[in-house]
Backbone as a chain_set.jsonl record, in Angstrom:
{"seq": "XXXXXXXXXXXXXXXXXXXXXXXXXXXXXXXXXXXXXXXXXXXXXXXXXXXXXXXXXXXXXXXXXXXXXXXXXXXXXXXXXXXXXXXXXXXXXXXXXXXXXXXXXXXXXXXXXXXXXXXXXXXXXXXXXXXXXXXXXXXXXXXXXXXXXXXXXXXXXXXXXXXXXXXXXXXXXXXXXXXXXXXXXXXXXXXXXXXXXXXXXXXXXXXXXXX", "coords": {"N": [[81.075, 75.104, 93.272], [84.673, 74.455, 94.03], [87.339, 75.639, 94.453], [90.71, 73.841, 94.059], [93.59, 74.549, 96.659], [96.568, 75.278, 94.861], [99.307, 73.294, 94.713], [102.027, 73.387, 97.495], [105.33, 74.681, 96.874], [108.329, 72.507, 96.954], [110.667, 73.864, 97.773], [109.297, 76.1, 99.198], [108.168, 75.015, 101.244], [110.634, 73.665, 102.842], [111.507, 76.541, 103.178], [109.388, 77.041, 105.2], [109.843, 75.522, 106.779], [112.172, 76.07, 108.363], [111.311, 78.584, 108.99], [109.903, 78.103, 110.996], [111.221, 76.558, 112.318], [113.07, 79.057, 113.229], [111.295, 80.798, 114.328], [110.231, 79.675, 117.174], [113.296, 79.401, 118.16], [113.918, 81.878, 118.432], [111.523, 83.039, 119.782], [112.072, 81.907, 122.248], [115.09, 82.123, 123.251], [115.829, 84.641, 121.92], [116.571, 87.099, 119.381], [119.307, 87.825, 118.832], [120.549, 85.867, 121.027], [120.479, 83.015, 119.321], [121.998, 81.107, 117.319], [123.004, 80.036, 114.219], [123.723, 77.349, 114.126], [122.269, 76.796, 116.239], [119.647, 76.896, 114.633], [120.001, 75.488, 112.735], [119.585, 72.813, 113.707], [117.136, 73.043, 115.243], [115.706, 72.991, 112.849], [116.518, 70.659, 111.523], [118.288, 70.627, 109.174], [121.033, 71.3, 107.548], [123.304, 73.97, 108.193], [124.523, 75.253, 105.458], [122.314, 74.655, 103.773], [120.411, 76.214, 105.205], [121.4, 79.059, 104.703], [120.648, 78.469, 102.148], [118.129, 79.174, 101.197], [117.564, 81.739, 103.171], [119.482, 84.608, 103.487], [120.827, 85.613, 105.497], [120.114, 86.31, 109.324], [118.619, 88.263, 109.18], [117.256, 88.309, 107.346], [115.788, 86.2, 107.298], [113.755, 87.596, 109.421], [112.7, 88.663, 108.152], [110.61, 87.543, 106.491], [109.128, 86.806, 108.589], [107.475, 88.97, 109.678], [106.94, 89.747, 107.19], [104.771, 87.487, 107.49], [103.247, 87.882, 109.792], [102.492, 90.671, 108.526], [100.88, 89.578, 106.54], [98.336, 88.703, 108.053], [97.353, 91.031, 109.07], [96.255, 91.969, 106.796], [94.707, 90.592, 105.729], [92.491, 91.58, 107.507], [90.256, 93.317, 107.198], [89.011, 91.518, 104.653], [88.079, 89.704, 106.419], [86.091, 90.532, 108.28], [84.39, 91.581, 105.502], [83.093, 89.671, 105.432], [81.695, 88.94, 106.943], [80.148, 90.907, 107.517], [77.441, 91.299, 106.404], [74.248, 92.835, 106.489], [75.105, 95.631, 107.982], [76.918, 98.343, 108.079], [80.349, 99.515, 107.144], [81.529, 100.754, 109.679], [80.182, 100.001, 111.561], [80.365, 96.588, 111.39], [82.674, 97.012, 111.547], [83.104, 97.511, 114.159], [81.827, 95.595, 115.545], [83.402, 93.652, 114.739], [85.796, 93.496, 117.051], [85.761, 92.248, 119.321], [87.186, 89.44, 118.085], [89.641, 90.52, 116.788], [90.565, 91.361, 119.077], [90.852, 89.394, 120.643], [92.642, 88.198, 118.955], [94.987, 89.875, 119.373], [95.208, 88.836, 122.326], [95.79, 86.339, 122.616], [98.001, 86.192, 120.853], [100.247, 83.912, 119.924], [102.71, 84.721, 119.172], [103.578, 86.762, 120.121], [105.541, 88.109, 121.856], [107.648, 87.833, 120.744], [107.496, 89.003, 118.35], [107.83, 91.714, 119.933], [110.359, 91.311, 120.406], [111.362, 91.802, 118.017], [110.536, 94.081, 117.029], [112.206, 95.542, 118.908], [114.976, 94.909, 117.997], [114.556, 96.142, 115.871], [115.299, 98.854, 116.94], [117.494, 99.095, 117.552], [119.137, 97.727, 115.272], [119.489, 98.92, 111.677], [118.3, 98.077, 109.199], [116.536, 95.937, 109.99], [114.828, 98.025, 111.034], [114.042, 99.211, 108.718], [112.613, 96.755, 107.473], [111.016, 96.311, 108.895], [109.511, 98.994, 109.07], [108.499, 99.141, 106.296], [106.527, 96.629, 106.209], [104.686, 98.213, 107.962], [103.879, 100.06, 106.439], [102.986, 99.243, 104.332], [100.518, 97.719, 105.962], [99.206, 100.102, 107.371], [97.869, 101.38, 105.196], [96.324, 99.471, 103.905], [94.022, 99.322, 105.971], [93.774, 102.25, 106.187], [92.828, 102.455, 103.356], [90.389, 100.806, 103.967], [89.002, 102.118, 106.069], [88.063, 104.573, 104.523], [86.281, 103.593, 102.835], [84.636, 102.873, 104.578], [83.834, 105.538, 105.839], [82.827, 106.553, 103.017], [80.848, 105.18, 102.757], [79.199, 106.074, 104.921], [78.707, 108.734, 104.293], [80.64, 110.757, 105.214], [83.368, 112.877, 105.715], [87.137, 112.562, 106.449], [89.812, 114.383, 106.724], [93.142, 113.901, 105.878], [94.973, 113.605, 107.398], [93.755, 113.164, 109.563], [92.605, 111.27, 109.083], [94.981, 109.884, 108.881], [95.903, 109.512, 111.681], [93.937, 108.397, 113.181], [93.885, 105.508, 111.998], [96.724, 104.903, 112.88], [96.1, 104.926, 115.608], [94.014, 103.53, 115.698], [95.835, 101.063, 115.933], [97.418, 101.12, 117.762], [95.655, 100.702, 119.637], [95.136, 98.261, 119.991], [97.827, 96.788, 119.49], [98.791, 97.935, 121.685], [97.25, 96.117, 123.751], [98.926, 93.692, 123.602], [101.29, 94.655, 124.521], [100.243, 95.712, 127.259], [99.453, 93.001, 128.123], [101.331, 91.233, 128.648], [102.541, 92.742, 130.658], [100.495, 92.512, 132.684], [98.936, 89.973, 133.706], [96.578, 89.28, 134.267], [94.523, 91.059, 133.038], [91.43, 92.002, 131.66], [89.843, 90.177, 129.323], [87.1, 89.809, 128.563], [86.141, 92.687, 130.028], [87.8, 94.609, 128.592], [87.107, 94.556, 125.698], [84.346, 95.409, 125.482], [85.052, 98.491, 126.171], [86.861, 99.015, 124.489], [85.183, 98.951, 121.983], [83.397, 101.078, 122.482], [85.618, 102.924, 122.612], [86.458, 102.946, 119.918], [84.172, 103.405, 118.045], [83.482, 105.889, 118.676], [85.963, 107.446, 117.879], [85.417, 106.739, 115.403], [83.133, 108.093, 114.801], [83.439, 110.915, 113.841], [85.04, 113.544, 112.467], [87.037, 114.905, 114.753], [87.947, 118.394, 115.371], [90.823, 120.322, 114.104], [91.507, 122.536, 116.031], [90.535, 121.44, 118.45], [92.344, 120.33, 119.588], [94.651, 121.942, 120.124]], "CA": [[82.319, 74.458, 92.856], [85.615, 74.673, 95.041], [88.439, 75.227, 93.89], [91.726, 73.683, 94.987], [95.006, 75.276, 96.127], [97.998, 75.44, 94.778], [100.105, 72.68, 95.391], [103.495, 74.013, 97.897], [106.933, 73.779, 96.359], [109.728, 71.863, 97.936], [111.274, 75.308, 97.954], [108.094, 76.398, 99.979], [107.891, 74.025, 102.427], [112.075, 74.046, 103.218], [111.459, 78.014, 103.775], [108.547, 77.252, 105.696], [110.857, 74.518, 108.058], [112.899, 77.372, 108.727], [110.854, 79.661, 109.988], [109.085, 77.329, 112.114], [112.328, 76.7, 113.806], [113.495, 80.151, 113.819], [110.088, 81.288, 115.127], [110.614, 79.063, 118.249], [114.373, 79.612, 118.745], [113.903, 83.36, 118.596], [110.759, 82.902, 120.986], [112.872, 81.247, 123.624], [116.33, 82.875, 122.724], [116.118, 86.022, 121.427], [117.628, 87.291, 118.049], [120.697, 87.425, 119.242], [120.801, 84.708, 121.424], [119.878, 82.467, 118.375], [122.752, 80.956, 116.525], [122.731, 79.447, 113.168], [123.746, 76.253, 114.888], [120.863, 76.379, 116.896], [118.652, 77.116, 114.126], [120.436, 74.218, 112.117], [119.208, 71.89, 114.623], [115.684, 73.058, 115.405], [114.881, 72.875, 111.959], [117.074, 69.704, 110.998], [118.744, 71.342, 108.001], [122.389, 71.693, 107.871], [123.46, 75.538, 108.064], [124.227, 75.655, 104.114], [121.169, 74.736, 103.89], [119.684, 77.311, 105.782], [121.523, 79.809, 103.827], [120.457, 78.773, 100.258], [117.083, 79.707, 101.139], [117.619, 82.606, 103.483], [121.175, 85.105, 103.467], [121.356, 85.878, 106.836], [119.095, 86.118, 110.277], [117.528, 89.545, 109.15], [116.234, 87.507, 106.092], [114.079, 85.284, 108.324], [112.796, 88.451, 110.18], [111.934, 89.699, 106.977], [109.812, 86.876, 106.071], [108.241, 86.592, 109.791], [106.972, 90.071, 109.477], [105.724, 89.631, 105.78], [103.798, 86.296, 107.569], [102.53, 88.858, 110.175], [101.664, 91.344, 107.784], [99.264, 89.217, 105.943], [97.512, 88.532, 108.964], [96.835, 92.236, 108.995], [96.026, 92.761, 105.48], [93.585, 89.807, 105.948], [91.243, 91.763, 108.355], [88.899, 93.901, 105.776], [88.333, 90.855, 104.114], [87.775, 88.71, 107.189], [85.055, 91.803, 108.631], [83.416, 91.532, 104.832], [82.758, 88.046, 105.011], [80.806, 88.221, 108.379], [79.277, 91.856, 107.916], [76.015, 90.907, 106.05], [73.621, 93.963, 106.318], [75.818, 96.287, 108.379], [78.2, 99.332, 107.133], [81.453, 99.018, 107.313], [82.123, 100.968, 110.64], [79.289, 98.904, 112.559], [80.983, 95.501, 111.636], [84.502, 97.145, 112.422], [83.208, 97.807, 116.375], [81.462, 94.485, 115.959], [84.911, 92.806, 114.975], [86.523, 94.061, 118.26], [85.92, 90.765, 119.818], [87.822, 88.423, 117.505], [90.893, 91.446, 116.98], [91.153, 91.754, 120.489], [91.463, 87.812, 120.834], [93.954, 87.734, 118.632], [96.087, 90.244, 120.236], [95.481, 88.433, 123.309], [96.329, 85.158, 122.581], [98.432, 85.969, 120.02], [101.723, 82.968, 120.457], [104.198, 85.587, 118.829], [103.615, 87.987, 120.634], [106.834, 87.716, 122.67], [108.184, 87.641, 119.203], [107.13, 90.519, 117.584], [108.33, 92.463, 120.818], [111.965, 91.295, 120.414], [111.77, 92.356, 116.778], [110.415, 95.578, 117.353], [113.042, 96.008, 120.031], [115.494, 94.867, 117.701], [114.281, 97.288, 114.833], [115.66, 100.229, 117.676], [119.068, 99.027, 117.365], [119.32, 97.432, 113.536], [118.394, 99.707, 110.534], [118.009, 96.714, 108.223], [115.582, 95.413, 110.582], [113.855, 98.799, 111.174], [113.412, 98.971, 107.386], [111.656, 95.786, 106.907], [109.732, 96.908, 109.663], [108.657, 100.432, 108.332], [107.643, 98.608, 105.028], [105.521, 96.168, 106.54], [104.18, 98.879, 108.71], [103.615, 101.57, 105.414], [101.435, 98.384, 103.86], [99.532, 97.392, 106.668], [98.361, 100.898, 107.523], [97.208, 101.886, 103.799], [95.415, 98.758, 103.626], [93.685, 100.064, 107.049], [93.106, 103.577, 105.607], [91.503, 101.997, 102.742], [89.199, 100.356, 104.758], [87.906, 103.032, 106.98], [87.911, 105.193, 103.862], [85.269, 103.213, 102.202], [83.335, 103.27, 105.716], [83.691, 106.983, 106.019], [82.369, 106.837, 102.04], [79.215, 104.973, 102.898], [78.282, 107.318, 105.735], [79.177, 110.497, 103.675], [81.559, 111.377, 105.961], [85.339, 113.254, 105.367], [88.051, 112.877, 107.227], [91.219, 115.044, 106.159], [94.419, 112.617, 105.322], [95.747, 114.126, 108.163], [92.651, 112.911, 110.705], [91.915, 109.637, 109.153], [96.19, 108.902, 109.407], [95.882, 109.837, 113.255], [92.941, 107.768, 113.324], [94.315, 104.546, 111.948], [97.293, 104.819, 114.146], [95.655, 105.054, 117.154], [93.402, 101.939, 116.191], [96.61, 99.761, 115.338], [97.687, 101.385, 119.065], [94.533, 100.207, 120.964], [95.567, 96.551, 119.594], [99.317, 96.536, 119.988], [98.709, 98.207, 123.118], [96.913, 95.149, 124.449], [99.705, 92.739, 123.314], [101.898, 94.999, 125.844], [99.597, 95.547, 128.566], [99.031, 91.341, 128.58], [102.495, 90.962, 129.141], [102.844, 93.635, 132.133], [99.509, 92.533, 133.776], [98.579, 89.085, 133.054], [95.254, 89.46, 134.912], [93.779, 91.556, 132.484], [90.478, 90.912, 131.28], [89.57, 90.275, 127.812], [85.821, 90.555, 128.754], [85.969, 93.589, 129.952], [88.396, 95.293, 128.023], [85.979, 94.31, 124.695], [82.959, 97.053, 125.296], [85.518, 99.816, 126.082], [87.397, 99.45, 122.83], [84.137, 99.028, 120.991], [83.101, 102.787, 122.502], [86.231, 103.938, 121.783], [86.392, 102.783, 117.858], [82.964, 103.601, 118.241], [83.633, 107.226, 119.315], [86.939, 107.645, 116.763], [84.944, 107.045, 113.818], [81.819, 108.862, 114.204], [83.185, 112.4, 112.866], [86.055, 113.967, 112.482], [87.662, 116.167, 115.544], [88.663, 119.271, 114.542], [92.279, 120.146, 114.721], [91.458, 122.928, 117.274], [90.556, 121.001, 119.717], [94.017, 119.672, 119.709], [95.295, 123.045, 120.855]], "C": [[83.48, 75.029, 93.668], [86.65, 74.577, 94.236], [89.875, 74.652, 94.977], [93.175, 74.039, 95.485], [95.85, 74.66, 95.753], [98.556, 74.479, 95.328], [102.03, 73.625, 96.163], [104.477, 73.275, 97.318], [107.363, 73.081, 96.929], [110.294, 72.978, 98.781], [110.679, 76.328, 99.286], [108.442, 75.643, 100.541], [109.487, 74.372, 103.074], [111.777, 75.715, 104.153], [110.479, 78.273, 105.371], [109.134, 76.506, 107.381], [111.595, 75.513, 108.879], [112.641, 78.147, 109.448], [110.064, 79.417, 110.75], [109.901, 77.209, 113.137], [112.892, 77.9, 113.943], [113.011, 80.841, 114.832], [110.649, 80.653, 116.912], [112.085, 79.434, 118.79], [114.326, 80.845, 119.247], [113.098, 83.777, 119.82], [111.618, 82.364, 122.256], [114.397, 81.511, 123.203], [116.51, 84.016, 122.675], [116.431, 86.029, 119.942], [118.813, 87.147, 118.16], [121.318, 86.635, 120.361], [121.007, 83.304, 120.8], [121.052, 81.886, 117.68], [122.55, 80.249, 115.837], [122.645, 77.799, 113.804], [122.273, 75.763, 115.423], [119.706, 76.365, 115.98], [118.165, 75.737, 112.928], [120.029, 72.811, 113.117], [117.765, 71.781, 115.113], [115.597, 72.526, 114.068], [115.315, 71.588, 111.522], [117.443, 69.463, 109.715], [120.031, 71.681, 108.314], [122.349, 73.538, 107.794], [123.425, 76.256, 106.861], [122.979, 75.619, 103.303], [120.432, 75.853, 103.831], [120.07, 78.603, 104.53], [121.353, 80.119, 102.279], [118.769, 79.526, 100.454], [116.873, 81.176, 102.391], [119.525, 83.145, 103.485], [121.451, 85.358, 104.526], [119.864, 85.9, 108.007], [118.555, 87.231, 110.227], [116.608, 88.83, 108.209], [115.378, 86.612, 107.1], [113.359, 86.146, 109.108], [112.148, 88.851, 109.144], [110.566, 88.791, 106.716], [108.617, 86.801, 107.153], [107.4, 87.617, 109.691], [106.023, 90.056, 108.005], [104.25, 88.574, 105.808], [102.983, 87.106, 108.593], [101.739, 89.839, 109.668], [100.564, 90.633, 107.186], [97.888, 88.836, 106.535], [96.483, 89.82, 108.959], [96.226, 92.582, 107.811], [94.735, 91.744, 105.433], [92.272, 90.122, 106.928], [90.448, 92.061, 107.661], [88.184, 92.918, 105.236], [87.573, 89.847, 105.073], [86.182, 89.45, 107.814], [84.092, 91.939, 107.094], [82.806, 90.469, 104.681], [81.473, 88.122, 105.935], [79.714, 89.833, 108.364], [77.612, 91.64, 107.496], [75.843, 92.429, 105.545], [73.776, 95.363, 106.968], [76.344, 97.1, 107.679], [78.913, 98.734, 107.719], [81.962, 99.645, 109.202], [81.071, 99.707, 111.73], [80.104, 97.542, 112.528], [82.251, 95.665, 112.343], [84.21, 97.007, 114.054], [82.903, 96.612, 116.236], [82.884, 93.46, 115.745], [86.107, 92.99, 115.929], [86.484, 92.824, 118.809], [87.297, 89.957, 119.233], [89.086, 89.315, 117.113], [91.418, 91.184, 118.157], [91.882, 90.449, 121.235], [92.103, 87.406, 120.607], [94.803, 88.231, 118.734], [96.196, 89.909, 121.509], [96.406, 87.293, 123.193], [97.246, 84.849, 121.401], [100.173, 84.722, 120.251], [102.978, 83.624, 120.726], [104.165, 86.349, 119.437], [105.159, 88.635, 121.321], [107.818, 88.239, 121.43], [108.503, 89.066, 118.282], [107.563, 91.536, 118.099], [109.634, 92.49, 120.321], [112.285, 91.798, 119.103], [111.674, 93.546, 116.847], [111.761, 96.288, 118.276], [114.295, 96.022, 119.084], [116.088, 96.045, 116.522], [115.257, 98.683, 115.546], [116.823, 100.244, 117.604], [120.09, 98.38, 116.129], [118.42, 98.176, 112.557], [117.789, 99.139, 109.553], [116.644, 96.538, 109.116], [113.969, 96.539, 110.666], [113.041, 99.274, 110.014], [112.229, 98.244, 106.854], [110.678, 96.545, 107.912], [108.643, 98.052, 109.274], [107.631, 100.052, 106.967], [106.354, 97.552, 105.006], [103.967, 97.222, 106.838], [102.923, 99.821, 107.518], [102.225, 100.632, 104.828], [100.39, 98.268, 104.345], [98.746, 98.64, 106.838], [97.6, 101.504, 106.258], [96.271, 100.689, 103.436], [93.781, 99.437, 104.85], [92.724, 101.061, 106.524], [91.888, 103.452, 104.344], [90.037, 101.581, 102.9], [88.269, 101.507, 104.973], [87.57, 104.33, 105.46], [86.436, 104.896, 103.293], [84.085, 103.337, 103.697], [83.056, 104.365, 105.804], [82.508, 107.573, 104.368], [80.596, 106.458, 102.117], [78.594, 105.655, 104.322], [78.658, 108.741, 105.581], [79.641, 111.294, 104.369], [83.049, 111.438, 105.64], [85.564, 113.195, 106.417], [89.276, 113.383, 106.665], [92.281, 113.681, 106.248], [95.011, 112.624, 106.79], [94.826, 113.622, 109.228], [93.019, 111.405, 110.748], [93.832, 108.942, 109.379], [96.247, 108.785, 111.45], [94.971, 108.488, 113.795], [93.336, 106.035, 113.453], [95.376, 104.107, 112.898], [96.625, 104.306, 115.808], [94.714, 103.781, 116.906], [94.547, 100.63, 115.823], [97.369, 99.602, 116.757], [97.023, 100.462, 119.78], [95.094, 98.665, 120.511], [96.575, 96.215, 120.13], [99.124, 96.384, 121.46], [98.37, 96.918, 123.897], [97.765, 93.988, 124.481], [100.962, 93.367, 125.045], [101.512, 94.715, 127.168], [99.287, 94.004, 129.033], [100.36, 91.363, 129.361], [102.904, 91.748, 130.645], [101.748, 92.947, 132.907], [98.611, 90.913, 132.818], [97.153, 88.852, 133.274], [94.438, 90.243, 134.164], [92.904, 90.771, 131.629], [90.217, 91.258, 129.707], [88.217, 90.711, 127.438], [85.63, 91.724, 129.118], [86.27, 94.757, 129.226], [87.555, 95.314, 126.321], [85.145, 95.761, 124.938], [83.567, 98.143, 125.445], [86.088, 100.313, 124.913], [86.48, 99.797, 121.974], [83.49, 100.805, 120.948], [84.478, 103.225, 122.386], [86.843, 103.882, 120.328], [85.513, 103.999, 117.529], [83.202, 105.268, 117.922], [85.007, 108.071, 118.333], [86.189, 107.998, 115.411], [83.798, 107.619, 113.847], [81.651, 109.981, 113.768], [84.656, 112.801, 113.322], [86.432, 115.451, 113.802], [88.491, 117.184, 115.188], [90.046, 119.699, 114.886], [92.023, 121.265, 115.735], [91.398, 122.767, 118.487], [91.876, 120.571, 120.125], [94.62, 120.65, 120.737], [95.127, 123.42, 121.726]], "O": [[83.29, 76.185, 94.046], [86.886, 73.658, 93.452], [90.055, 74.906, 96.168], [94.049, 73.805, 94.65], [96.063, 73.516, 96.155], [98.48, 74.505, 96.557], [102.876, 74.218, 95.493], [104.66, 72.065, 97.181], [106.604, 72.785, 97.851], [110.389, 73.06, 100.005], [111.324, 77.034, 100.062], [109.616, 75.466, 100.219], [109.552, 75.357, 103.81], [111.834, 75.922, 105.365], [110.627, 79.113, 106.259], [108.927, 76.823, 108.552], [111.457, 75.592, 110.1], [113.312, 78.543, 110.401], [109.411, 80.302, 111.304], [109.732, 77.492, 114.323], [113.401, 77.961, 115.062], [113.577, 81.344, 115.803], [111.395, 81.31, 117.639], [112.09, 79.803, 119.965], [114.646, 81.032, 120.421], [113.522, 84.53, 120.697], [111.355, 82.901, 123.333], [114.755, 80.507, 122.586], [117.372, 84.539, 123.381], [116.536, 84.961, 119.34], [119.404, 86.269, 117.532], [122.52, 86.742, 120.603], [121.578, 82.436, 121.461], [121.188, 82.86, 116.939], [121.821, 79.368, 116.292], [121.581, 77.189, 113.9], [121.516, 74.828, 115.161], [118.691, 75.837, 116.434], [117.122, 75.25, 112.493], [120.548, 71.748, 112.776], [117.229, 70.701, 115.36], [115.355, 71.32, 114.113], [114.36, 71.071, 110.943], [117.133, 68.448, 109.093], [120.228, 72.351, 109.328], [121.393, 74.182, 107.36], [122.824, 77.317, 106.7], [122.682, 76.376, 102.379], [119.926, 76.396, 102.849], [119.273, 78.998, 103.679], [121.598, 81.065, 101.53], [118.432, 80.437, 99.697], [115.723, 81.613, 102.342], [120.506, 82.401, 103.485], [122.672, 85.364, 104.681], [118.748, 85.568, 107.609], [117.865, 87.487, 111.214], [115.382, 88.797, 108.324], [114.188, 86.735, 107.391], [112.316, 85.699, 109.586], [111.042, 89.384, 109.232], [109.483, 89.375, 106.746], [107.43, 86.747, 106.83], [106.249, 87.194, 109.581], [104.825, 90.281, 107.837], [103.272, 88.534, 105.061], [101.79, 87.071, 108.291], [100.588, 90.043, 110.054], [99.407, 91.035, 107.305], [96.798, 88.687, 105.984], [95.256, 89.769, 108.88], [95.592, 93.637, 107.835], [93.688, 92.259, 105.044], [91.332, 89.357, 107.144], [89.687, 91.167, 107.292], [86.96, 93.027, 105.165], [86.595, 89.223, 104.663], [85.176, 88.747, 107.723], [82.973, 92.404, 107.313], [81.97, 90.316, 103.791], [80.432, 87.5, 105.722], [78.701, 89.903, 109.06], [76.707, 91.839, 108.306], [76.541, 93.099, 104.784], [72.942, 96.239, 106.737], [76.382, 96.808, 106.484], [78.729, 97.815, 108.518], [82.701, 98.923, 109.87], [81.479, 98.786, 112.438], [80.59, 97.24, 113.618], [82.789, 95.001, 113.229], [84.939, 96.516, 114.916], [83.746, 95.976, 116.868], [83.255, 92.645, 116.589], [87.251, 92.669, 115.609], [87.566, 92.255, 118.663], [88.326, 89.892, 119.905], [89.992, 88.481, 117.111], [92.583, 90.817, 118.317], [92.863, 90.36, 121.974], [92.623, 86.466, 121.208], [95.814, 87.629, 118.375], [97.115, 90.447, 122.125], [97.57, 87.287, 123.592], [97.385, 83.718, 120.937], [101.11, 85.201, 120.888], [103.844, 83.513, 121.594], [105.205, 86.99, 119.286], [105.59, 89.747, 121.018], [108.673, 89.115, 121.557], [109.422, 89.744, 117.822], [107.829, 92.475, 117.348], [110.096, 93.523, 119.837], [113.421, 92.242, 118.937], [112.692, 94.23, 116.738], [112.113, 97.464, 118.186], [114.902, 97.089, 119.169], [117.181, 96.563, 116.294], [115.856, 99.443, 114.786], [117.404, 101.328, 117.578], [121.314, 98.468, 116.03], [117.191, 98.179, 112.491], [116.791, 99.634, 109.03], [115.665, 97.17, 108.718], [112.778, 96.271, 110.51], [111.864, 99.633, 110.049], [111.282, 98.641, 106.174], [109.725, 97.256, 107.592], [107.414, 98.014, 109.203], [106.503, 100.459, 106.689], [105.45, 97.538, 104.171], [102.835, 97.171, 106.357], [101.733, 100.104, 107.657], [101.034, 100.945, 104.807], [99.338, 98.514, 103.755], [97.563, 98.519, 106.519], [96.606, 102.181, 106.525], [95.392, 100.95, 102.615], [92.732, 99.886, 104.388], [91.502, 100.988, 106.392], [90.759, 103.931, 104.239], [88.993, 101.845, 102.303], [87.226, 101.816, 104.397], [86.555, 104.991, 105.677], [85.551, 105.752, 103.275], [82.956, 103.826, 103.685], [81.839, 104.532, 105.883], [81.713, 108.512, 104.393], [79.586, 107.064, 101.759], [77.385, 105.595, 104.549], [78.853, 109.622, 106.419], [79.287, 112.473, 104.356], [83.794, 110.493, 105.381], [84.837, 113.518, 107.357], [89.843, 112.531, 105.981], [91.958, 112.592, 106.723], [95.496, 111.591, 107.251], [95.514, 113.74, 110.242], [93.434, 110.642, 111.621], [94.043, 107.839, 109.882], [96.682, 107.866, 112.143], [95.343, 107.729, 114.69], [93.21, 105.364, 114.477], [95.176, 103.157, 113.655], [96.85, 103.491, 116.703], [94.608, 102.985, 117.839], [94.199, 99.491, 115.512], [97.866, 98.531, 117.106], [97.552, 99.567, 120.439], [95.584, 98.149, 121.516], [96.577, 95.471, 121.111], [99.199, 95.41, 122.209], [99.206, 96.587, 124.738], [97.477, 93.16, 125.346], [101.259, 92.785, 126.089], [102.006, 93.94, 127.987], [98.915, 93.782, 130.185], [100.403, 91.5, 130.584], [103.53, 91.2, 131.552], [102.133, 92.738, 134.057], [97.981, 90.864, 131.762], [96.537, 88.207, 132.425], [93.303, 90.203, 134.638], [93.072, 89.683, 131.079], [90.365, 92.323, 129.107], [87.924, 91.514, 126.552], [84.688, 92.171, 128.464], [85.51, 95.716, 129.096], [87.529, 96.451, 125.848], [85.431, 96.899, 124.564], [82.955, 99.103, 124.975], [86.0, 101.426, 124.395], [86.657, 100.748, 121.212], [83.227, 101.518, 119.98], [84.431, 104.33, 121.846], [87.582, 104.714, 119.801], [85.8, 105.083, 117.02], [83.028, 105.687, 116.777], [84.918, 109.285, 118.155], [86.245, 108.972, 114.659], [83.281, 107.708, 112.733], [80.582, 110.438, 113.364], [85.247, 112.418, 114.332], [86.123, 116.636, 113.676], [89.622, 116.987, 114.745], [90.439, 119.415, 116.017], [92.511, 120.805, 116.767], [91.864, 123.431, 119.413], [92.196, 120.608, 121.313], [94.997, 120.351, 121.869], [95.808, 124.359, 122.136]]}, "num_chains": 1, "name": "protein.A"}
């Protein structure tokens, strides 16, 4: 039996107009290239408009980022759907493919840059950002937690945060490196990430080695 969703509000949908044309203006604009005007015109919504359902142009970053975040919070479950008879770290290297694809070809990417960039010089902005950020990686930690649980392996709080980082790095990272070097390959770059997930999660490095 299937169930069916949720019909969208009015309210919904309007919000959703919005940030379809913001998305785009911002992509080819900037943030602050972007004026309400212009945004009143992509979307074909007068300006008061615009403002009953958002208060200003941080409020539509806020929302872009919360539509990003769920992307992220949607991996665990997307990696339990397809693992079968696998642990959890085996499917994670095996979901390196379809991650890596979607920081390649991600649209926003461009997007996400100028926000981030923006975050460096608005604290409002760097806020939403941090809060996205604080979610996405505790969903993350959860994850690998439960993988670390079914191969009776610890990692200190202090490892497994290092850890997560550095795999939200190898991702980002590739969103950068597209943009500097458009020639990079997606096939190849695949089996190196996979050994170095691979190679992250199979035991905890001790903090000495650090030193």
């Amino acid at each position: 039996m299937t169930t069916s969703q949720p019909p969208i509000s009015r309210a919904d949908l309007r919000r959703n107009q919005v940030l379809t044309a913001a998305t785009e203006c911002f992509r080819a604009h900037g943030f602050h290239g972007t004026s309400m005007s212009q945004l009143s015109k992509a979307s074909g919504m007068s300006v008061g408009h615009i403002y009953h359902y958002f208060e200003n142009k941080e409020a539509i970053i806020e929302a872009i980022v919360e539509n990003d975040l769920l992307k992220i919070l949607q991996i665990p479950e997307r990696i339990e759907q397809s693992r079968g008879e696998r642990d959890i770290f085996d499917a994670l290297v095996a979901d390196v493919e379809q991650s890596a694809a979607d920081a390649f070809y991600d649209p926003d990417a461009a997007l996400l840059l100028e926000i981030v960039a923006e975050a460096a010089r608005n604290p409002r902005i760097a806020n939403i950002i941090r809060r996205a950020e604080a979610t996405a990686m505790e969903s993350i930690k959860n994850y690998i937690r439960k993988g670390l649980l079914q191969r009776e392996t610890a990692f200190s709080e202090q490892s497994l945060d290092t850890a997560c980082n550095l795999l939200a790095a190898l991702f980002e990272g590739l969103t950068i490196r597209l943009i500097r070097n458009p020639d990079l390959s997606l096939q190849h770059s695949i089996p190196m990430m996979r050994r170095i997930i691979r190679y992250m999660l199979e035991q905890e490095i001790p903090e000495t080695a650090s030193r």
